[in-house]
Coordinates of C-alpha atoms in Angstrom, one line a residue:
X23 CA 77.8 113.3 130.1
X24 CA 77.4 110.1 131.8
X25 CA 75.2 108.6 129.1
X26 CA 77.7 109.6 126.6
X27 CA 80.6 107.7 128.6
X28 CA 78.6 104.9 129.1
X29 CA 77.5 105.0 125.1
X30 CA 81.4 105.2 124.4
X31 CA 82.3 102.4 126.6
X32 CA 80.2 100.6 124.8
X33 CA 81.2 100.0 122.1
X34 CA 83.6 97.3 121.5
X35 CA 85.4 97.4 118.4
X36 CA 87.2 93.9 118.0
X37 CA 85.6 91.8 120.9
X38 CA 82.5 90.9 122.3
X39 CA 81.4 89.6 126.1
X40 CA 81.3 86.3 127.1
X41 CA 77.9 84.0 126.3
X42 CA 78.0 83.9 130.3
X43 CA 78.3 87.3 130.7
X44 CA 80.8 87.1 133.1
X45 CA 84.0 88.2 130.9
X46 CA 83.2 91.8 130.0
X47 CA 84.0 92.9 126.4
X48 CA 87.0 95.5 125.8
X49 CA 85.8 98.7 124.7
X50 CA 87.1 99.7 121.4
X51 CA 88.3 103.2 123.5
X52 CA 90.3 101.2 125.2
X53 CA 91.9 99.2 122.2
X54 CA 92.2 102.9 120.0
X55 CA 94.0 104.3 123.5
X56 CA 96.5 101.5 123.4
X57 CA 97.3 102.4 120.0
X58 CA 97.9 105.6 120.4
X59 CA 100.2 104.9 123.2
X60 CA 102.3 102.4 121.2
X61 CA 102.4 104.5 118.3
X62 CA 101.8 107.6 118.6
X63 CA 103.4 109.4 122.1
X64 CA 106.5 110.3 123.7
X65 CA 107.0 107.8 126.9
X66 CA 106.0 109.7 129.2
X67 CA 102.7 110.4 127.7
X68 CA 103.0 106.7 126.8
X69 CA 103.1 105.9 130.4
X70 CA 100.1 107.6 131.6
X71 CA 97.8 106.7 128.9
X72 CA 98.5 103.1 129.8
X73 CA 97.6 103.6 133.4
X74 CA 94.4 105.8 132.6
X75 CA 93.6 103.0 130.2
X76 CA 94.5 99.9 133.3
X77 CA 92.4 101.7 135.8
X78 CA 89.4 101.9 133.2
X79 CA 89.9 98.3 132.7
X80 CA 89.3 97.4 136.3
X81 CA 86.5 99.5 137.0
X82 CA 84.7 97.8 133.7
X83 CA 85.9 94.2 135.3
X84 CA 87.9 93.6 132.0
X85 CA 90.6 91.1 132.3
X86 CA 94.3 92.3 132.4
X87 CA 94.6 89.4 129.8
X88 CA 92.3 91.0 127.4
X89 CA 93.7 94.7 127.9
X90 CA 97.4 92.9 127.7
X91 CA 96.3 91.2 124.2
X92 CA 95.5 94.4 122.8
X93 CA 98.9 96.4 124.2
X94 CA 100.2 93.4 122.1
X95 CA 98.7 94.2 119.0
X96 CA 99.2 97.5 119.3
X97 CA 103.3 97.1 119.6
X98 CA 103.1 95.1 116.6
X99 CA 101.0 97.1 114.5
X100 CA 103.8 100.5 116.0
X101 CA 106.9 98.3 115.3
X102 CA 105.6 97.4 111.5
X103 CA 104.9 101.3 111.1
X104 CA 108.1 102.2 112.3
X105 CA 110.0 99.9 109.7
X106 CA 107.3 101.4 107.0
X107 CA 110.1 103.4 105.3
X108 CA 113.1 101.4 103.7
X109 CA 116.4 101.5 104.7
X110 CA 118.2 103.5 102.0
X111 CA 121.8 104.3 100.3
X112 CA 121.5 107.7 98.5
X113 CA 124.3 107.9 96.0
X114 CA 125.0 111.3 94.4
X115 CA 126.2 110.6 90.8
X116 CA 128.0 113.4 89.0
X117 CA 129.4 113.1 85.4
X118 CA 133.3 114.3 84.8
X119 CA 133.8 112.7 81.3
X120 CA 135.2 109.9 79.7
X121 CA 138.2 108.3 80.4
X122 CA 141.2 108.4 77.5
X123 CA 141.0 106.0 74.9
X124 CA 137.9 104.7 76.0
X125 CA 135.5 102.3 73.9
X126 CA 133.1 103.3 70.9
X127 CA 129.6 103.0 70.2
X128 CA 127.2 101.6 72.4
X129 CA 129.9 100.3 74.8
X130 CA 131.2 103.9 75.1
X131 CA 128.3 104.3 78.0
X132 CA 129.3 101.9 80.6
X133 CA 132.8 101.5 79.6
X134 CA 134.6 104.8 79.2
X135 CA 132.2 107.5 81.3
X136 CA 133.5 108.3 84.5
X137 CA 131.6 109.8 87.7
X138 CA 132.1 111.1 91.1
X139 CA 130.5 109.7 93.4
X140 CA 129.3 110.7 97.1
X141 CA 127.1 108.4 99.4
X142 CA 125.1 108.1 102.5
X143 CA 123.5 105.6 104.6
X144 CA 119.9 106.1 106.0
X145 CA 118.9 103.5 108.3
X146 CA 116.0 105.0 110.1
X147 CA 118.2 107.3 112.2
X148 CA 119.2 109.9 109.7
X149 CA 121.9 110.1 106.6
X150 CA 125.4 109.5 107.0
X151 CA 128.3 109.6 104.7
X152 CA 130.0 106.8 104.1
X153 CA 131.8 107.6 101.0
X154 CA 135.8 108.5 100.5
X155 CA 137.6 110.5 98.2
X156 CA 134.4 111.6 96.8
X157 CA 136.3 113.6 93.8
X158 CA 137.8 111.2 92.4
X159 CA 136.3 109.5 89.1
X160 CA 135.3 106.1 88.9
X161 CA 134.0 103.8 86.1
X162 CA 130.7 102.3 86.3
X163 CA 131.7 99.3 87.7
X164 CA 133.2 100.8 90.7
X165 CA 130.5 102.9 91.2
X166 CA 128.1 99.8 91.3
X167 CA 130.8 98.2 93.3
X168 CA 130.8 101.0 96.3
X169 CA 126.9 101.4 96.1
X170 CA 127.0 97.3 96.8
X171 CA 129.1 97.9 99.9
X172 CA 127.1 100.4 101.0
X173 CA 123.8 98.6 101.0
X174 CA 125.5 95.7 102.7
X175 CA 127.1 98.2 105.6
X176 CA 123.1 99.2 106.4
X177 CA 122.1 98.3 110.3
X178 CA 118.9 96.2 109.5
X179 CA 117.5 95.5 112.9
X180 CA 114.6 93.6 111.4
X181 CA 115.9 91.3 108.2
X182 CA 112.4 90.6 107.5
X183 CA 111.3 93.9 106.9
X184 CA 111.3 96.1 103.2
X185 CA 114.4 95.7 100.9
X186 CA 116.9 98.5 101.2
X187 CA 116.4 100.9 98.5
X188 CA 119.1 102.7 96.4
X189 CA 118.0 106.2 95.7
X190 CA 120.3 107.8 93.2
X191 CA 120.8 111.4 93.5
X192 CA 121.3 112.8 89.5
X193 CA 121.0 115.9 87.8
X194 CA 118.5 116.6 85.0
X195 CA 121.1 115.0 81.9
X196 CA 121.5 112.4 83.6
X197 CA 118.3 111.0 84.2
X198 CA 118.2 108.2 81.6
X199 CA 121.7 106.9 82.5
X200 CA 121.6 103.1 82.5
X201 CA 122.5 102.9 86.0
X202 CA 120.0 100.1 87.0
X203 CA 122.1 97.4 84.2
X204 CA 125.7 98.1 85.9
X205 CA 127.4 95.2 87.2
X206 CA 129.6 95.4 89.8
X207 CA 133.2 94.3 89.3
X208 CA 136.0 93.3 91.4
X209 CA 137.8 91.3 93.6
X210 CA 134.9 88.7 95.2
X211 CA 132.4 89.7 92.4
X212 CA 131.7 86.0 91.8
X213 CA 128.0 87.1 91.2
X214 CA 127.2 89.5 88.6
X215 CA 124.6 91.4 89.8
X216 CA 123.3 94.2 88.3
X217 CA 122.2 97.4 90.7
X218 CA 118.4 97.5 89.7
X219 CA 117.6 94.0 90.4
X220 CA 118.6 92.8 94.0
X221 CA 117.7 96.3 95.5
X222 CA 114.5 98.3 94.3
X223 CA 116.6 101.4 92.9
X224 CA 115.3 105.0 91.6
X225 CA 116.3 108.3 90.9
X226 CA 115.8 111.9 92.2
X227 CA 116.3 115.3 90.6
X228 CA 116.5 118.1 93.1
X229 CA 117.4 120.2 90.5
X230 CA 114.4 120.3 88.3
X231 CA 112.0 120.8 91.7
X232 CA 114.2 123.5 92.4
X233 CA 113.8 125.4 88.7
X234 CA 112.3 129.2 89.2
X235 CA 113.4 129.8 92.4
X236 CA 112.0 126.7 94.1
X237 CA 107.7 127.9 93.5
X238 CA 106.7 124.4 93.0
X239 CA 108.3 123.0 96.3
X240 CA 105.3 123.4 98.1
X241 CA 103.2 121.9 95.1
X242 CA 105.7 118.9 95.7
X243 CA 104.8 118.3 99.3
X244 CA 101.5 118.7 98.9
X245 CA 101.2 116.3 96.2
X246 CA 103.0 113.5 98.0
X247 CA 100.8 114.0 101.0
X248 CA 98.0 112.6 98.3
X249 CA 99.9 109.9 97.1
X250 CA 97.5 107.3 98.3
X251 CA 94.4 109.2 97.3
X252 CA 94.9 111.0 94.0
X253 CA 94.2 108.8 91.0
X254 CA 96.9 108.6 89.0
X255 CA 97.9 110.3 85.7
X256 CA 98.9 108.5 82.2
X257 CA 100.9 110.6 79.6
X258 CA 100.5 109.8 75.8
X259 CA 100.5 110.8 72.7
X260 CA 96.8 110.9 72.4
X261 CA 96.0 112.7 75.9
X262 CA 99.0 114.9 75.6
X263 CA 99.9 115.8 72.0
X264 CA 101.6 119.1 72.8
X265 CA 103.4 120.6 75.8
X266 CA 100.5 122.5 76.8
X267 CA 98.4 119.7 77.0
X268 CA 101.2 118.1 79.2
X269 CA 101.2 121.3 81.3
X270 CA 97.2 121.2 81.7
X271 CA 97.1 117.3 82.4
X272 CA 99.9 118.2 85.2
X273 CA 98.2 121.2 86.7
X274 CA 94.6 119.8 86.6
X275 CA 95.1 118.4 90.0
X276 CA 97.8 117.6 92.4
X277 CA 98.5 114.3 91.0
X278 CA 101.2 112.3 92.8
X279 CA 102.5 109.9 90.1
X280 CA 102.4 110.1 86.9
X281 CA 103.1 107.4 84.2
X282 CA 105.1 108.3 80.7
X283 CA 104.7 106.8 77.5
X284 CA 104.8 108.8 74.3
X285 CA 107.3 108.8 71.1
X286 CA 110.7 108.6 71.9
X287 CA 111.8 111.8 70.7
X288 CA 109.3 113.8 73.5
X289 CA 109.9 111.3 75.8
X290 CA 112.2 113.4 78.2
X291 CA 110.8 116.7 77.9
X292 CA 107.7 115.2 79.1
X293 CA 109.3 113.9 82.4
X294 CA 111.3 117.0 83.5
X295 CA 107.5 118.7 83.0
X296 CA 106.3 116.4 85.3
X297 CA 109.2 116.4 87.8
X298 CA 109.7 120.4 87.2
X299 CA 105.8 120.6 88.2
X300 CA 106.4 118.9 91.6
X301 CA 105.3 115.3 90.3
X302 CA 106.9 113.1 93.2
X303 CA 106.6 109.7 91.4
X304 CA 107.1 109.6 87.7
X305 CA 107.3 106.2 85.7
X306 CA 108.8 106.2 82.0
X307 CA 110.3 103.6 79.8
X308 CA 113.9 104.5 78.0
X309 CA 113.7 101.7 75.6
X310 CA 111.4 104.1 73.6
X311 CA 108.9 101.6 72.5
X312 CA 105.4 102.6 72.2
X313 CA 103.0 100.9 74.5
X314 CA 105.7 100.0 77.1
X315 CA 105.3 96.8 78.5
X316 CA 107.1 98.1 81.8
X317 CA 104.9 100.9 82.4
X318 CA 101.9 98.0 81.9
X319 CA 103.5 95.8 84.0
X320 CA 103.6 98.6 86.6
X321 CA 100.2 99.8 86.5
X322 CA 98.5 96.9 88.7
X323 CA 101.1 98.3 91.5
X324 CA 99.9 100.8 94.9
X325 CA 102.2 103.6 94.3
X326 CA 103.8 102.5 97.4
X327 CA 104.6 99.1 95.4
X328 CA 105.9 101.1 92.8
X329 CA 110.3 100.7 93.4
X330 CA 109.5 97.0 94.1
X331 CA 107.6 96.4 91.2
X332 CA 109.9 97.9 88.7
X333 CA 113.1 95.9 90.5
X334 CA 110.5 92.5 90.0
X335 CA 110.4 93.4 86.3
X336 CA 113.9 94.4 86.3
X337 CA 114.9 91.1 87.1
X338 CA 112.5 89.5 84.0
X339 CA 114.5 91.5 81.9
X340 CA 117.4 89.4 82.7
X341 CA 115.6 86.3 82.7
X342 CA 113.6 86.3 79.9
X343 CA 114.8 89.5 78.1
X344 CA 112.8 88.5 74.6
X345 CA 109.5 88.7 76.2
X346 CA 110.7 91.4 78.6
X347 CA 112.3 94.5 76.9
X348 CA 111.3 97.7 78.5
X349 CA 113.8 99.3 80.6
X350 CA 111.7 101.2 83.4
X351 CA 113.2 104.1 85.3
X352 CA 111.3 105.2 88.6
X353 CA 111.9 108.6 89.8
X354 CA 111.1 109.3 93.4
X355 CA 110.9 111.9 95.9
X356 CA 109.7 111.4 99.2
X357 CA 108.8 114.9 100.7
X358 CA 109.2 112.6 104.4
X359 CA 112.6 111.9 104.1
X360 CA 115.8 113.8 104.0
X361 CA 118.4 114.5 101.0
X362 CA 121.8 114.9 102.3
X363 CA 123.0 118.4 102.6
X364 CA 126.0 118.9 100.3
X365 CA 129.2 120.2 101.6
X366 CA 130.5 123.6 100.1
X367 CA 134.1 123.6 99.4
X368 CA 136.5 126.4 98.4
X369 CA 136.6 127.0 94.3
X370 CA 140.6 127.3 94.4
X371 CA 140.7 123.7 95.7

């Protein structure tokens, strides 16, 4: 036992002892223990690791300096995991048709389609609703409008830290609803931003997780416990001609994103397979041209990456919209973080 201890004190990680010999190096026990208590522990536990790891210290003769360095690091590398997830606005979007009289064509979208609209903050301390008079309909522009002054009402103790993300809560029809180009309007709208581009902005479909009695729930949260380790999965024409094929690409392994980009006309049975299958992160292009140059421009991303790399290319689209013309849509669901539970009211009312 002792020679073990002493082999474990040993070994010193990120330092080494002084050419003299006098200034003893920090074992790297010590250093993992001081992360563990930054990170890791209630207080109290917190609180006694620290002292188990001081009175080591001394009896080794290192230097309170040197343990003090590396309770440093360790609250920096705690306080950067902590602000890991996003600050987020979840938006539930429901359709309720168009308004009377409203415009033609291509327009018709945008202009005449009304929604209601419920939303919630998430600031690292749990969802809240922020939203009123969540039946009543409202026009695109409002909606972008209200999802604006949501994001800006978010407590952001560390401005330096991740964007805010808008995650938008839609059924399965709604999917491919051009959310990410509409501009807020308005009194004070001197800027007209569009909601994909200042704010990395994606969708998520309870609904089609939720198909056949919920069987691929688990499926879900096991496959976005692998996000970071399962290679990811790309959907074409020529891996996936058929939906069996999609089904046996989907049910190979438990991939954890999944990247669409087959003829328009497939294109969205192909995604609610992948999102009905548990697929957390799904990546498709609605512009419906082959060879998407947003799904390319997305590949070189982490997975984690992912909602900021499709806002980056969001805002090309504005810039330079003839060399950028794909129109990415990110759906997301993070098995780590909460959907808002939605408030039953009575039918009659």
């Amino acid at each position: 036992f002792e020679a073990l201890i002493a082999h474990v004190e040993g070994l010193h990680g990120d330092s080494s002892a002084a050419d003299d010999g006098v200034m003893p190096a920090v074992p790297g026990l010590l250093r993992a223990v001081e992360f563990v208590a930054a990170g890791c522990c209630p207080a109290e536990q917190r609180a006694a690791l620290r002292r188990w790891n001081a009175a080591v210290a001394r009896r080794l003769g290192v230097h309170d300096a040197a343990l003090m360095d590396r309770r440093h690091d360790a609250e920096q590398w705690a306080r950067s995991a902590t602000r890991g997830a996003a600050p987020r606005v979840v938006a539930k979007l429901d359709r309720c048709g168009a308004a009377p009289g409203g415009a033609p064509g291509a327009a018709r979208e945008e202009a005449a389609e009304r929604y209601r609209l419920r939303l919630w903050c998430d600031d690292g301390d749990g969802l809240r609703q922020v939203s009123d008079d969540s039946e009543r309909p409202r026009g695109a522009q409002e909606v972008a409008q209200e999802i604006f002054a949501a994001v800006g009402a978010l407590r952001r103790p560390d401005p330096s830290g991740p964007r805010p993300v808008i995650e938008l809560v839609v059924d399965r029809d709604a999917l491919e609803v051009p959310v990410d180009r509409w501009r807020a309007a308005g009194p004070g709208a001197v800027l007209p931003m569009r909601l994909g581009t200042p704010y990395p902005l994606v969708v998520n479909c309870p609904e089609l997780r939720e198909l056949n009695g919920g069987t691929m729930l688990d499926q879900w949260r096991e496959r976005w416990a692998r996000l970071e380790t399962e290679e990811p999965v790309h959907i074409d024409d020529a891996t996936a001609p058929d939906p069996e094929a999609v089904c046996g690409l989907l049910m190979e392994r438990l991939t954890a994103r999944v990247t669409v980009d087959v003829a328009a006309h497939r294109r969205t049975g192909v995604v609610q397979m992948c999102l009905a299958a548990g697929v957390p992160v799904v990546l498709w292009d609605r512009s419906g041209e082959q060879g998407s140059p947003a799904v390319r421009h997305a590949a070189g991303a982490s997975t984690r990456q992912l909602p900021e790399a499709v806002r980056t290319y969001r805002t090309k689209t504005l810039q330079r919209p003839d060399e950028y013309t794909g129109r990415p849509v990110l759906a997301w669901a993070d098995a780590g973080r909460a959907l808002p539970r939605l408030d039953l009211v009575d039918p009659t009312e």
